[in-house]
Each structure stands twice: as C-alpha cells, then as structure tokens.
Amino acid sequence: MRLKVETRSKIKALIVPIGFPIAAILIFASLVPEWEPREHWGILFAYTLLTIFSTFAPIRTLNTILTLNNAVIFSGILLFGAWVGVWSAVVETLTLAFLMRFNPVKAFANIGQLVITIWAVDYLKNALDYLSISPMISDLIIAGAYWFINIVLCALGISYFFQTGWFSTVKNMAKGTTLTYLLLMVMAGIGSRLVELYGIYTVIPMMAAFTTMSFVFHQYYDSLNKLHQKVEEVKSFNHRFLTTMAASIDARDRYTSGHSQRVAHWGREIAKDIGLSSEKVEEIYVGGILHDIGKIGIEDEILNKKGRLTPEEYDKIKQHTVIGYEIILQAGMFNELLPAIRSHHERIDGKGYPDGLVGDEIPLMAKILAISDAFDAMVADRPYRKGLPVEEALNEIRRGSGTQFDEELAGHFIEIIQRMPREELESIIQQETQSQKQLQEAIH
C-alpha cells in the first residue's frame, strides 16, 4: 500500500512541476509563428483586454472560484485557434502573478496544465471540423472536453501541491463546479458564433451578459455559502453532542471506558474497507458512538457488578438494545442509527437478540458494529479478567464467522487488524481514558 502511494507521488512529481512546464514551452514555441503576422495584433490586443477584464470578474461557487477567463479562452479557440487561447492563458498568468505572491513552480505548473488543455481542445476542434459536424453539436462536445481535460489536469496539480488524493479532488471539483463551468462554456460558444455572424461589436452585449451572470452567481453562492456555514455549525454542535453522549455512556459503565469510541473507530475502518460512501462511513461511526446508549437505563448495581451476572441480570443487560432504540426513536433525531442501536447483538444464525434476526435481515450497520463490539470486548481488560491477545480474539472472530458474524465482513475486519502496525493497534486498544478526557473537554 505504502509502495503504491510512493509510486503515485513520484509520478505526480514528474508530471506536475516538470512535465506540465515542458509541454507548455513546446506548445508555446510551436505557436510563435501565429502571433507574428501584423493582422493578428488587433485580435491579440482585444483578447488581452478581455482576459484582464475576466480576471477581475470571478464567479465564487460553493467551494471554489471560477474565472470567466476559461470562457474567453474557449471563445478564442472556437474563433481563431489555439494561438489565441494560449495568448489569453499567458496574459492571465502574468496578471495573477502581478497581483498575488508569485510562486514560480505553481505558476508554471498552472499555465502548463491550461496550455495542454487548450492544445488538446484545439486538436479536437480541428478533428470535428474535418468531420463536418454541426457547429452546435461540435461546440457542445468541445465544451465538455475542455471542462473534462481542464478539471482532470487541474486536480492533478492540486493533488501534488496539497498532498490530496487525485480522484477525490476530481470528484470534489466536479461536484462543486460542473454546472456553472459548462454554462459558461456554452455561453462562450454562443457568443463566439454571434461574433462570427454579426461581427466584433456583439462582444459588448456578451460581456454585459457575463457581468450580469457574475453578479447573479455572486448573490446566489453568497447565500449558499452562508447556509453552508450554518450547516457546518450544526454538524459541529452535533459532533460535540455525540462525543459527550459517548463519554457519558462509557462513564456510566466504569469497566468499559472508551468502549464506544473504539467500537466507532473499528466500525468506520470496516465501512471504509468495504468501499461505503463517506456519508455511510460517518453514519456507522456515529452509530458506534451511540450503540450502547441504552445502558443509561440499566441499574448501576447490574452494570458495574464485579462478579458474574445471574441469568435475570443478564436478561436486563440485554434490554439495553431496546431501551436505546426507544430513546433515539422518541428523540426524533438520528433515526438512521436505529438499526445500529437495536440490532448490534443480532447473530447471523438467528441466536442473537432482541429480535432473533437471521442473515440479511440484520442491517449492514448492525453487522459491522457487531464485529467491532465483540472484538473490543474481547481485547479490553476488565477488573475480573485480562483482555485476550489480539490473535486469540481474531481466532474467535474466525470461529464465529458465518454463525455469529457476517462471513465477508469478518474477513475484512481480520485483514484490517493484520495489516495495521502493531504499535498503532495497541495504542487504540489501550485508549481507556479517552472518553473521560473528551467528556471533560466537551464540558469545559
């Protein structure tokens, strides 16, 4: 795994700070003859003004900023070819370098990815022209290609400079910008065709339209950003609330301090390992934190009894799943976590409680937390017994695979534990006082 990460980092280090600038220089050099003819100077002057204007009229989306310059570059490619697009890209880079703190490595990488995009899109445009495809369809294809190539290369640069995952960066950029980006491209395509038909003065109403769009988008995304901030505040409050709840649950049972946090941790690791979405991973983590909330309703003398429980006392302990379920149900919050709370003691063979569910009747969240819960209970020390060694606990998971635990999930969990560095594993298992610390932090 680590070898793959290092290999990917080396590939990025070759492409972004080296490959991008070299490609840009080669493309730049190949276009020099296009800039020399005297009749092109007027076009270059006009696109210089348009680029500078566009640089100062960005559109702020929910999580990033789009400049109108991509639309200007796109129109230049459609009307005149790559040489105008590259010129506009150079003017934009120089303008931004003048306005902001200049970082030569990032600047060359940025202009490199943009110039490569322009070159590739121009190549595609020429191919479509050769095939005599309708301009409307051709423009849509080229706009889509511009968006795709630019976003993929731009994400590669971000991934290299900020040490993020390339694919996740692409997804985040696409999620937050696609519609706005494509709308700008389509507007630029329409504007280009109008200029082609009615002359250069058509640019004036088009720029007015772009300015209006920029203002409207600014208002729209400003409102969305404020709403997003409110949502983040609510999420932050919920997180602190849940952390406090987990600490309170564990404080109620002094023999299982930190248990909820550790079960949540292992549940999250399994969820990630089987490829669940980030939202589901978060749900399972929170489900782990709250899975024992029903212990609030169990008497202290039973919950904290040092010796073996009587059958009657054990029956009462088993009621914590139903008590927790009722608490959350009546609270009207976190309903998505109800399966985790009610069914985390169910067994695949139907011998679990409280409902005796069998196999796939047991919700996935509950099956994941059942393994996490059992592992933590086995390896953690108790006043009346020492925790089992990790290998012995894993053998118990293997023996229960297909009867007590879901066979596939148990396999994933065993692999997670086996590939984890021993020091890290022991550190997690020994986090006995973590919940108490978090409770104190939350209270203060």
Coordinates of C-alpha atoms in Angstrom, one line a residue:
M1 CA 0.0 0.0 0.0
R2 CA 2.7 2.4 1.0
L3 CA 4.7 1.4 -2.1
K4 CA 1.7 2.4 -4.3
V5 CA 1.4 5.7 -2.5
E6 CA 5.1 6.5 -3.1
T7 CA 4.9 5.4 -6.7
R8 CA 1.9 7.7 -7.3
S9 CA 3.7 10.6 -5.6
K10 CA 6.8 10.1 -7.8
I11 CA 4.6 10.1 -11.0
K12 CA 2.9 13.3 -9.9
A13 CA 6.4 14.8 -9.2
L14 CA 7.4 14.0 -12.7
I15 CA 4.2 15.3 -14.4
V16 CA 3.2 18.5 -12.5
P17 CA 6.4 20.5 -11.8
I18 CA 8.4 19.1 -14.8
G19 CA 6.0 17.7 -17.4
F20 CA 3.5 20.5 -17.4
P21 CA 6.0 23.3 -18.0
I22 CA 8.0 21.4 -20.6
A23 CA 4.7 20.7 -22.6
A24 CA 3.8 24.4 -22.2
I25 CA 7.2 25.5 -23.6
L26 CA 6.9 23.1 -26.6
I27 CA 3.3 24.2 -27.4
F28 CA 4.3 27.9 -26.9
A29 CA 7.2 27.6 -29.3
S30 CA 5.1 25.9 -31.9
L31 CA 2.6 28.8 -31.9
V32 CA 5.1 31.7 -32.1
P33 CA 4.7 32.0 -35.9
E34 CA 0.9 32.5 -35.4
W35 CA 1.5 35.6 -33.3
E36 CA 3.9 37.3 -35.8
P37 CA 1.5 38.4 -38.6
R38 CA 0.5 42.0 -38.3
E39 CA -3.2 41.3 -38.9
H40 CA -3.2 39.2 -35.7
W41 CA -2.1 42.1 -33.5
G42 CA -5.7 43.5 -33.2
I43 CA -7.0 40.1 -32.1
L44 CA -4.3 39.7 -29.5
F45 CA -4.9 43.2 -28.2
A46 CA -8.7 42.6 -28.0
Y47 CA -8.1 39.3 -26.1
T48 CA -5.6 40.9 -23.8
L49 CA -8.4 43.4 -22.7
L50 CA -11.0 40.6 -22.4
T51 CA -8.6 38.5 -20.4
I52 CA -7.7 41.3 -17.9
F53 CA -11.4 42.1 -17.6
S54 CA -12.3 38.5 -17.0
T55 CA -9.6 38.0 -14.4
F56 CA -11.2 40.7 -12.2
A57 CA -14.7 39.1 -12.6
P58 CA -14.5 35.7 -10.9
I59 CA -17.5 33.6 -10.0
R60 CA -17.5 32.2 -6.5
T61 CA -19.2 28.8 -6.3
L62 CA -19.8 26.9 -3.1
N63 CA -16.3 25.6 -2.7
T64 CA -14.1 27.2 -5.3
I65 CA -13.6 30.2 -7.6
L66 CA -14.1 30.1 -11.4
T67 CA -12.7 32.9 -13.5
L68 CA -14.5 34.0 -16.7
N69 CA -11.2 33.6 -18.5
N70 CA -12.0 30.0 -19.3
A71 CA -14.9 31.3 -21.3
V72 CA -12.7 33.8 -23.0
I73 CA -10.1 31.2 -23.9
F74 CA -12.8 28.9 -25.2
S75 CA -14.2 31.5 -27.5
G76 CA -10.7 32.3 -28.7
I77 CA -10.2 28.6 -29.6
L78 CA -13.5 28.5 -31.5
L79 CA -13.0 31.7 -33.4
F80 CA -9.2 31.7 -34.1
G81 CA -7.5 28.6 -32.8
A82 CA -5.1 27.6 -30.0
W83 CA -2.7 30.5 -30.5
V84 CA -5.4 33.0 -29.1
G85 CA -6.2 30.6 -26.3
V86 CA -2.6 30.2 -25.2
W87 CA -2.1 34.0 -25.5
S88 CA -5.0 34.6 -23.2
A89 CA -3.7 32.0 -20.7
V90 CA -0.3 33.7 -20.7
V91 CA -1.9 37.1 -20.1
E92 CA -4.0 35.7 -17.2
T93 CA -1.0 34.0 -15.6
L94 CA 1.1 37.2 -15.8
T95 CA -1.8 39.3 -14.4
L96 CA -2.3 36.9 -11.4
A97 CA 1.4 36.8 -10.8
F98 CA 1.5 40.6 -10.6
L99 CA -1.5 40.7 -8.3
M100 CA -0.6 37.8 -6.0
R101 CA 2.6 36.4 -4.4
F102 CA 4.4 34.8 -7.2
N103 CA 5.3 31.1 -6.8
P104 CA 7.2 30.2 -10.0
V105 CA 6.7 26.4 -9.6
K106 CA 3.0 26.7 -9.1
A107 CA 2.7 29.3 -11.8
F108 CA 4.5 27.2 -14.4
A109 CA 2.5 24.1 -13.5
N110 CA -0.7 26.0 -13.7
I111 CA -0.1 27.6 -17.1
G112 CA 1.3 24.2 -18.2
Q113 CA -2.0 22.3 -17.5
L114 CA -4.0 25.1 -19.0
V115 CA -1.9 25.2 -22.2
I116 CA -2.1 21.5 -22.6
T117 CA -5.9 21.7 -22.2
I118 CA -6.1 24.4 -24.9
W119 CA -3.9 22.4 -27.3
A120 CA -5.9 19.2 -26.8
V121 CA -9.2 21.0 -27.2
D122 CA -8.0 22.8 -30.4
Y123 CA -6.8 19.4 -31.8
L124 CA -10.3 18.0 -31.1
K125 CA -12.0 21.0 -32.7
N126 CA -9.9 20.6 -35.9
A127 CA -10.9 16.9 -36.0
L128 CA -14.6 17.7 -35.6
D129 CA -14.3 20.4 -38.3
Y130 CA -12.8 17.8 -40.6
L131 CA -15.8 15.6 -40.0
S132 CA -18.1 18.4 -40.9
I133 CA -20.2 18.0 -37.7
S134 CA -22.9 20.6 -36.9
P135 CA -21.4 23.6 -35.1
M136 CA -23.9 23.4 -32.3
I137 CA -23.1 19.7 -31.6
S138 CA -19.4 20.4 -32.2
D139 CA -19.4 23.3 -29.7
L140 CA -21.1 21.2 -27.0
I141 CA -18.6 18.3 -27.5
I142 CA -15.6 20.7 -27.3
A143 CA -17.1 22.5 -24.3
G144 CA -17.4 19.1 -22.5
A145 CA -13.9 18.2 -23.5
Y146 CA -12.5 21.5 -22.2
W147 CA -14.2 21.0 -18.9
F148 CA -13.1 17.4 -18.5
I149 CA -9.4 17.9 -19.5
N150 CA -9.0 21.1 -17.5
I151 CA -10.6 19.6 -14.4
V152 CA -8.5 16.4 -14.6
L153 CA -5.2 18.2 -15.1
C154 CA -6.0 20.9 -12.6
A155 CA -6.9 18.3 -9.9
L156 CA -3.6 16.6 -10.6
G157 CA -1.8 19.9 -9.8
I158 CA -3.8 20.4 -6.6
S159 CA -3.2 16.8 -5.6
Y160 CA 0.6 17.2 -6.0
F161 CA 0.9 20.6 -4.2
F162 CA -1.6 19.9 -1.4
Q163 CA -1.0 16.2 -1.0
T164 CA -4.6 15.2 -1.6
G165 CA -6.0 12.2 -3.5
W166 CA -6.2 12.9 -7.2
F167 CA -9.5 11.1 -7.8
S168 CA -11.2 12.6 -4.7
T169 CA -10.0 16.0 -5.9
V170 CA -11.5 15.5 -9.3
K171 CA -14.8 14.4 -7.7
N172 CA -14.9 17.4 -5.4
M173 CA -14.2 19.8 -8.2
A174 CA -16.7 18.2 -10.5
K175 CA -19.3 18.2 -7.7
G176 CA -19.0 21.9 -7.0
T177 CA -18.3 23.5 -10.4
T178 CA -19.6 21.4 -13.3
L179 CA -23.0 23.1 -14.0
T180 CA -21.6 26.6 -13.7
Y181 CA -18.5 25.7 -15.7
L182 CA -20.4 24.2 -18.5
L183 CA -22.9 27.1 -18.5
L184 CA -20.0 29.5 -19.0
M185 CA -18.6 27.3 -21.8
V186 CA -22.0 27.2 -23.6
M187 CA -22.4 31.0 -23.2
A188 CA -18.9 31.4 -24.7
G189 CA -19.8 29.1 -27.6
I190 CA -23.0 31.1 -28.3
G191 CA -21.1 34.4 -28.1
S192 CA -18.4 33.1 -30.5
R193 CA -21.0 32.1 -33.1
L194 CA -22.7 35.5 -32.8
V195 CA -19.4 37.3 -33.3
E196 CA -18.7 35.0 -36.3
L197 CA -22.1 36.0 -37.8
Y198 CA -22.6 39.7 -36.7
G199 CA -19.1 41.0 -36.1
I200 CA -16.9 42.1 -33.2
Y201 CA -19.5 44.5 -31.7
T202 CA -21.5 41.5 -30.5
V203 CA -18.8 41.2 -27.8
I204 CA -20.3 44.2 -26.0
P205 CA -23.7 42.7 -25.1
M206 CA -22.0 39.4 -24.4
M207 CA -19.7 41.0 -21.9
A208 CA -22.7 42.7 -20.3
A209 CA -24.4 39.3 -20.1
F210 CA -21.3 37.7 -18.5
T211 CA -21.1 40.6 -16.0
T212 CA -24.7 40.1 -15.1
M213 CA -24.2 36.4 -14.7
S214 CA -21.2 37.0 -12.4
F215 CA -23.3 39.3 -10.2
V216 CA -26.2 36.8 -10.0
F217 CA -23.9 33.9 -9.3
H218 CA -22.2 36.0 -6.6
Q219 CA -25.5 36.6 -4.9
Y220 CA -26.6 33.0 -5.3
Y221 CA -23.4 31.4 -4.0
D222 CA -23.1 34.0 -1.2
S223 CA -26.4 32.8 0.1
L224 CA -25.4 29.2 -0.3
N225 CA -22.1 29.8 1.5
K226 CA -23.9 31.3 4.4
L227 CA -26.3 28.4 4.5
H228 CA -23.3 26.0 4.3
Q229 CA -21.7 27.7 7.3
K230 CA -24.9 27.3 9.3
V231 CA -25.0 23.6 8.4
E232 CA -21.3 23.2 9.4
E233 CA -22.1 24.9 12.7
V234 CA -25.0 22.4 13.3
K235 CA -22.7 19.5 12.4
S236 CA -20.1 20.7 14.7
F237 CA -22.6 21.0 17.5
N238 CA -23.9 17.5 16.8
H239 CA -20.4 16.1 16.9
R240 CA -19.7 17.7 20.3
F241 CA -23.1 16.5 21.5
L242 CA -22.4 12.9 20.3
T243 CA -18.9 12.9 21.8
T244 CA -20.4 14.0 25.1
M245 CA -23.0 11.3 24.9
A246 CA -20.4 8.6 24.2
A247 CA -18.3 9.7 27.1
S248 CA -21.4 9.8 29.3
I249 CA -22.4 6.3 28.3
D250 CA -18.9 4.9 29.0
A251 CA -18.7 6.8 32.3
R252 CA -21.9 5.1 33.3
D253 CA -20.1 1.8 32.9
R254 CA -16.7 2.2 34.5
Y255 CA -15.5 -1.2 33.3
T256 CA -15.8 -0.3 29.6
S257 CA -14.2 3.2 29.5
G258 CA -13.6 4.3 25.9
H259 CA -15.5 1.3 24.5
S260 CA -18.0 3.4 22.4
Q261 CA -15.2 5.4 20.8
R262 CA -13.2 2.2 19.9
V263 CA -16.2 0.4 18.5
A264 CA -17.0 3.5 16.4
H265 CA -13.4 3.5 15.2
W266 CA -13.4 -0.1 14.2
G267 CA -16.8 0.2 12.5
R268 CA -15.5 3.1 10.5
E269 CA -12.5 1.1 9.4
I270 CA -14.6 -1.8 8.2
A271 CA -17.0 0.6 6.4
K272 CA -14.1 2.3 4.6
D273 CA -12.5 -1.1 3.7
I274 CA -15.7 -2.4 2.0
G275 CA -16.0 0.8 0.0
L276 CA -19.0 2.5 1.5
S277 CA -19.6 6.2 0.7
S278 CA -18.2 8.8 3.1
E279 CA -21.7 9.6 4.3
K280 CA -22.3 5.9 5.2
V281 CA -18.9 5.7 6.9
E282 CA -19.8 8.7 9.0
E283 CA -23.2 7.2 9.9
I284 CA -21.6 3.9 11.1
Y285 CA -19.0 5.9 13.1
V286 CA -21.8 7.8 14.9
G287 CA -23.8 4.5 15.2
G288 CA -20.8 3.1 17.0
I289 CA -20.7 6.0 19.4
L290 CA -24.3 5.6 20.3
H291 CA -24.7 1.8 20.1
D292 CA -24.8 1.4 23.9
I293 CA -26.9 4.4 24.7
G294 CA -29.5 2.1 26.2
K295 CA -27.1 1.3 29.1
I296 CA -28.3 4.6 30.6
G297 CA -31.4 2.7 31.6
I298 CA -29.7 -0.2 33.3
E299 CA -29.2 -0.2 37.1
D300 CA -25.8 0.6 38.5
E301 CA -25.6 -2.5 40.6
I302 CA -26.0 -4.6 37.5
L303 CA -23.9 -2.6 35.1
N304 CA -21.0 -2.3 37.5
K305 CA -21.3 -5.7 39.1
K306 CA -17.8 -7.2 39.6
G307 CA -18.8 -10.8 39.6
R308 CA -20.7 -13.0 37.1
L309 CA -24.2 -11.9 36.3
T310 CA -27.2 -14.0 37.1
P311 CA -29.5 -15.1 34.3
E312 CA -32.0 -12.5 35.4
E313 CA -29.4 -9.7 35.5
Y314 CA -28.1 -10.8 32.1
D315 CA -31.6 -10.5 30.7
K316 CA -31.8 -6.9 32.0
I317 CA -28.5 -6.1 30.4
K318 CA -29.8 -7.4 27.1
Q319 CA -32.6 -4.9 27.3
H320 CA -30.1 -2.0 26.6
T321 CA -30.6 -2.5 22.9
V322 CA -34.4 -1.9 23.1
I323 CA -34.0 0.9 25.7
G324 CA -31.5 2.7 23.4
Y325 CA -33.8 2.2 20.4
E326 CA -36.7 3.8 22.3
I327 CA -34.6 6.7 23.5
I328 CA -33.4 7.6 19.9
L329 CA -36.9 6.9 18.4
Q330 CA -38.6 9.3 20.9
A331 CA -35.8 11.9 20.5
G332 CA -36.7 12.1 16.8
M333 CA -33.0 12.5 15.9
F334 CA -30.5 10.2 14.3
N335 CA -33.2 7.8 13.1
E336 CA -30.7 6.4 10.6
L337 CA -28.8 5.0 13.6
L338 CA -31.7 2.9 14.9
P339 CA -30.5 -0.3 13.3
A340 CA -27.1 0.1 14.9
I341 CA -28.6 0.6 18.4
R342 CA -31.3 -2.1 18.3
S343 CA -29.6 -4.9 16.3
H344 CA -25.8 -4.8 17.1
H345 CA -26.2 -8.0 19.2
E346 CA -28.1 -9.9 16.5
R347 CA -26.3 -13.0 15.1
I348 CA -26.2 -14.4 11.5
D349 CA -27.6 -17.8 12.8
G350 CA -30.6 -16.1 14.4
K351 CA -29.5 -16.7 18.0
G352 CA -28.9 -13.1 18.8
Y353 CA -31.2 -10.5 20.5
P354 CA -33.5 -8.7 20.8
D355 CA -35.4 -9.8 17.6
G356 CA -33.6 -13.0 16.6
L357 CA -32.9 -11.7 13.1
V358 CA -31.2 -14.0 10.6
G359 CA -28.6 -13.3 7.9
D360 CA -29.5 -10.5 5.6
E361 CA -32.4 -9.5 7.9
I362 CA -29.7 -7.8 10.0
P363 CA -28.9 -4.3 8.8
L364 CA -25.4 -3.8 7.4
M365 CA -24.6 -1.2 10.0
A366 CA -25.5 -3.6 12.8
K367 CA -23.5 -6.4 11.3
I368 CA -20.4 -4.2 11.1
L369 CA -20.8 -2.9 14.7
A370 CA -21.4 -6.5 16.0
I371 CA -17.8 -7.4 15.0
S372 CA -16.4 -4.2 16.3
D373 CA -18.2 -4.5 19.6
A374 CA -17.2 -8.2 20.0
F375 CA -13.5 -7.5 19.2
D376 CA -13.2 -4.6 21.6
A377 CA -15.0 -6.5 24.4
M378 CA -12.5 -9.4 23.9
V379 CA -9.3 -7.5 23.9
A380 CA -10.1 -4.9 26.5
D381 CA -9.1 -5.5 30.2
R382 CA -11.8 -5.9 32.8
P383 CA -11.3 -5.9 36.6
Y384 CA -12.4 -9.5 36.7
R385 CA -10.3 -10.7 33.7
K386 CA -7.4 -9.8 31.4
G387 CA -8.1 -8.9 27.8
L388 CA -7.4 -11.6 25.2
P389 CA -4.3 -11.3 23.0
V390 CA -5.2 -9.9 19.6
E391 CA -4.5 -13.2 17.7
E392 CA -6.8 -15.1 20.1
A393 CA -9.5 -12.5 19.6
L394 CA -9.2 -12.8 15.8
N395 CA -9.4 -16.6 16.1
E396 CA -12.7 -16.1 18.0
I397 CA -13.9 -13.9 15.1
R398 CA -12.9 -16.6 12.6
R399 CA -14.7 -19.2 14.6
G400 CA -17.9 -17.1 14.8
S401 CA -17.7 -16.2 11.1
G402 CA -20.9 -17.4 9.3
T403 CA -22.7 -18.1 12.6
Q404 CA -22.3 -15.1 14.9
F405 CA -20.7 -12.7 12.4
D406 CA -21.2 -11.9 8.7
E407 CA -18.5 -14.0 7.0
E408 CA -17.4 -11.4 4.5
L409 CA -17.3 -8.5 7.0
A410 CA -15.4 -10.7 9.4
G411 CA -12.8 -11.4 6.7
H412 CA -12.4 -7.6 6.0
F413 CA -12.0 -6.9 9.7
I414 CA -9.3 -9.6 10.2
E415 CA -7.4 -8.1 7.3
I416 CA -7.6 -4.6 8.7
I417 CA -6.2 -5.7 12.0
Q418 CA -3.5 -7.8 10.5
R419 CA -2.1 -5.1 8.2
M420 CA -2.2 -2.5 11.0
P421 CA 1.2 -1.7 12.6
R422 CA 1.3 -3.4 16.0
E423 CA 2.2 -0.2 17.8
E424 CA -0.9 1.7 16.4
L425 CA -3.1 -1.3 17.2
E426 CA -2.0 -1.4 20.8
S427 CA -2.4 2.3 21.1
I428 CA -6.1 2.1 20.1
I429 CA -6.8 -0.9 22.3
Q430 CA -5.3 0.9 25.3
Q431 CA -7.3 4.1 24.9
E432 CA -9.1 3.5 28.2
T433 CA -9.3 7.1 29.4
Q434 CA -10.0 8.7 26.1
S435 CA -13.7 9.1 26.6
Q436 CA -13.2 10.7 30.0
K437 CA -10.9 13.2 28.5
Q438 CA -13.3 14.0 25.8
L439 CA -16.1 14.4 28.3
Q440 CA -14.1 16.9 30.3
E441 CA -13.2 18.8 27.1
A442 CA -16.8 18.9 26.0
I443 CA -18.0 20.1 29.4
H444 CA -15.3 22.8 29.6

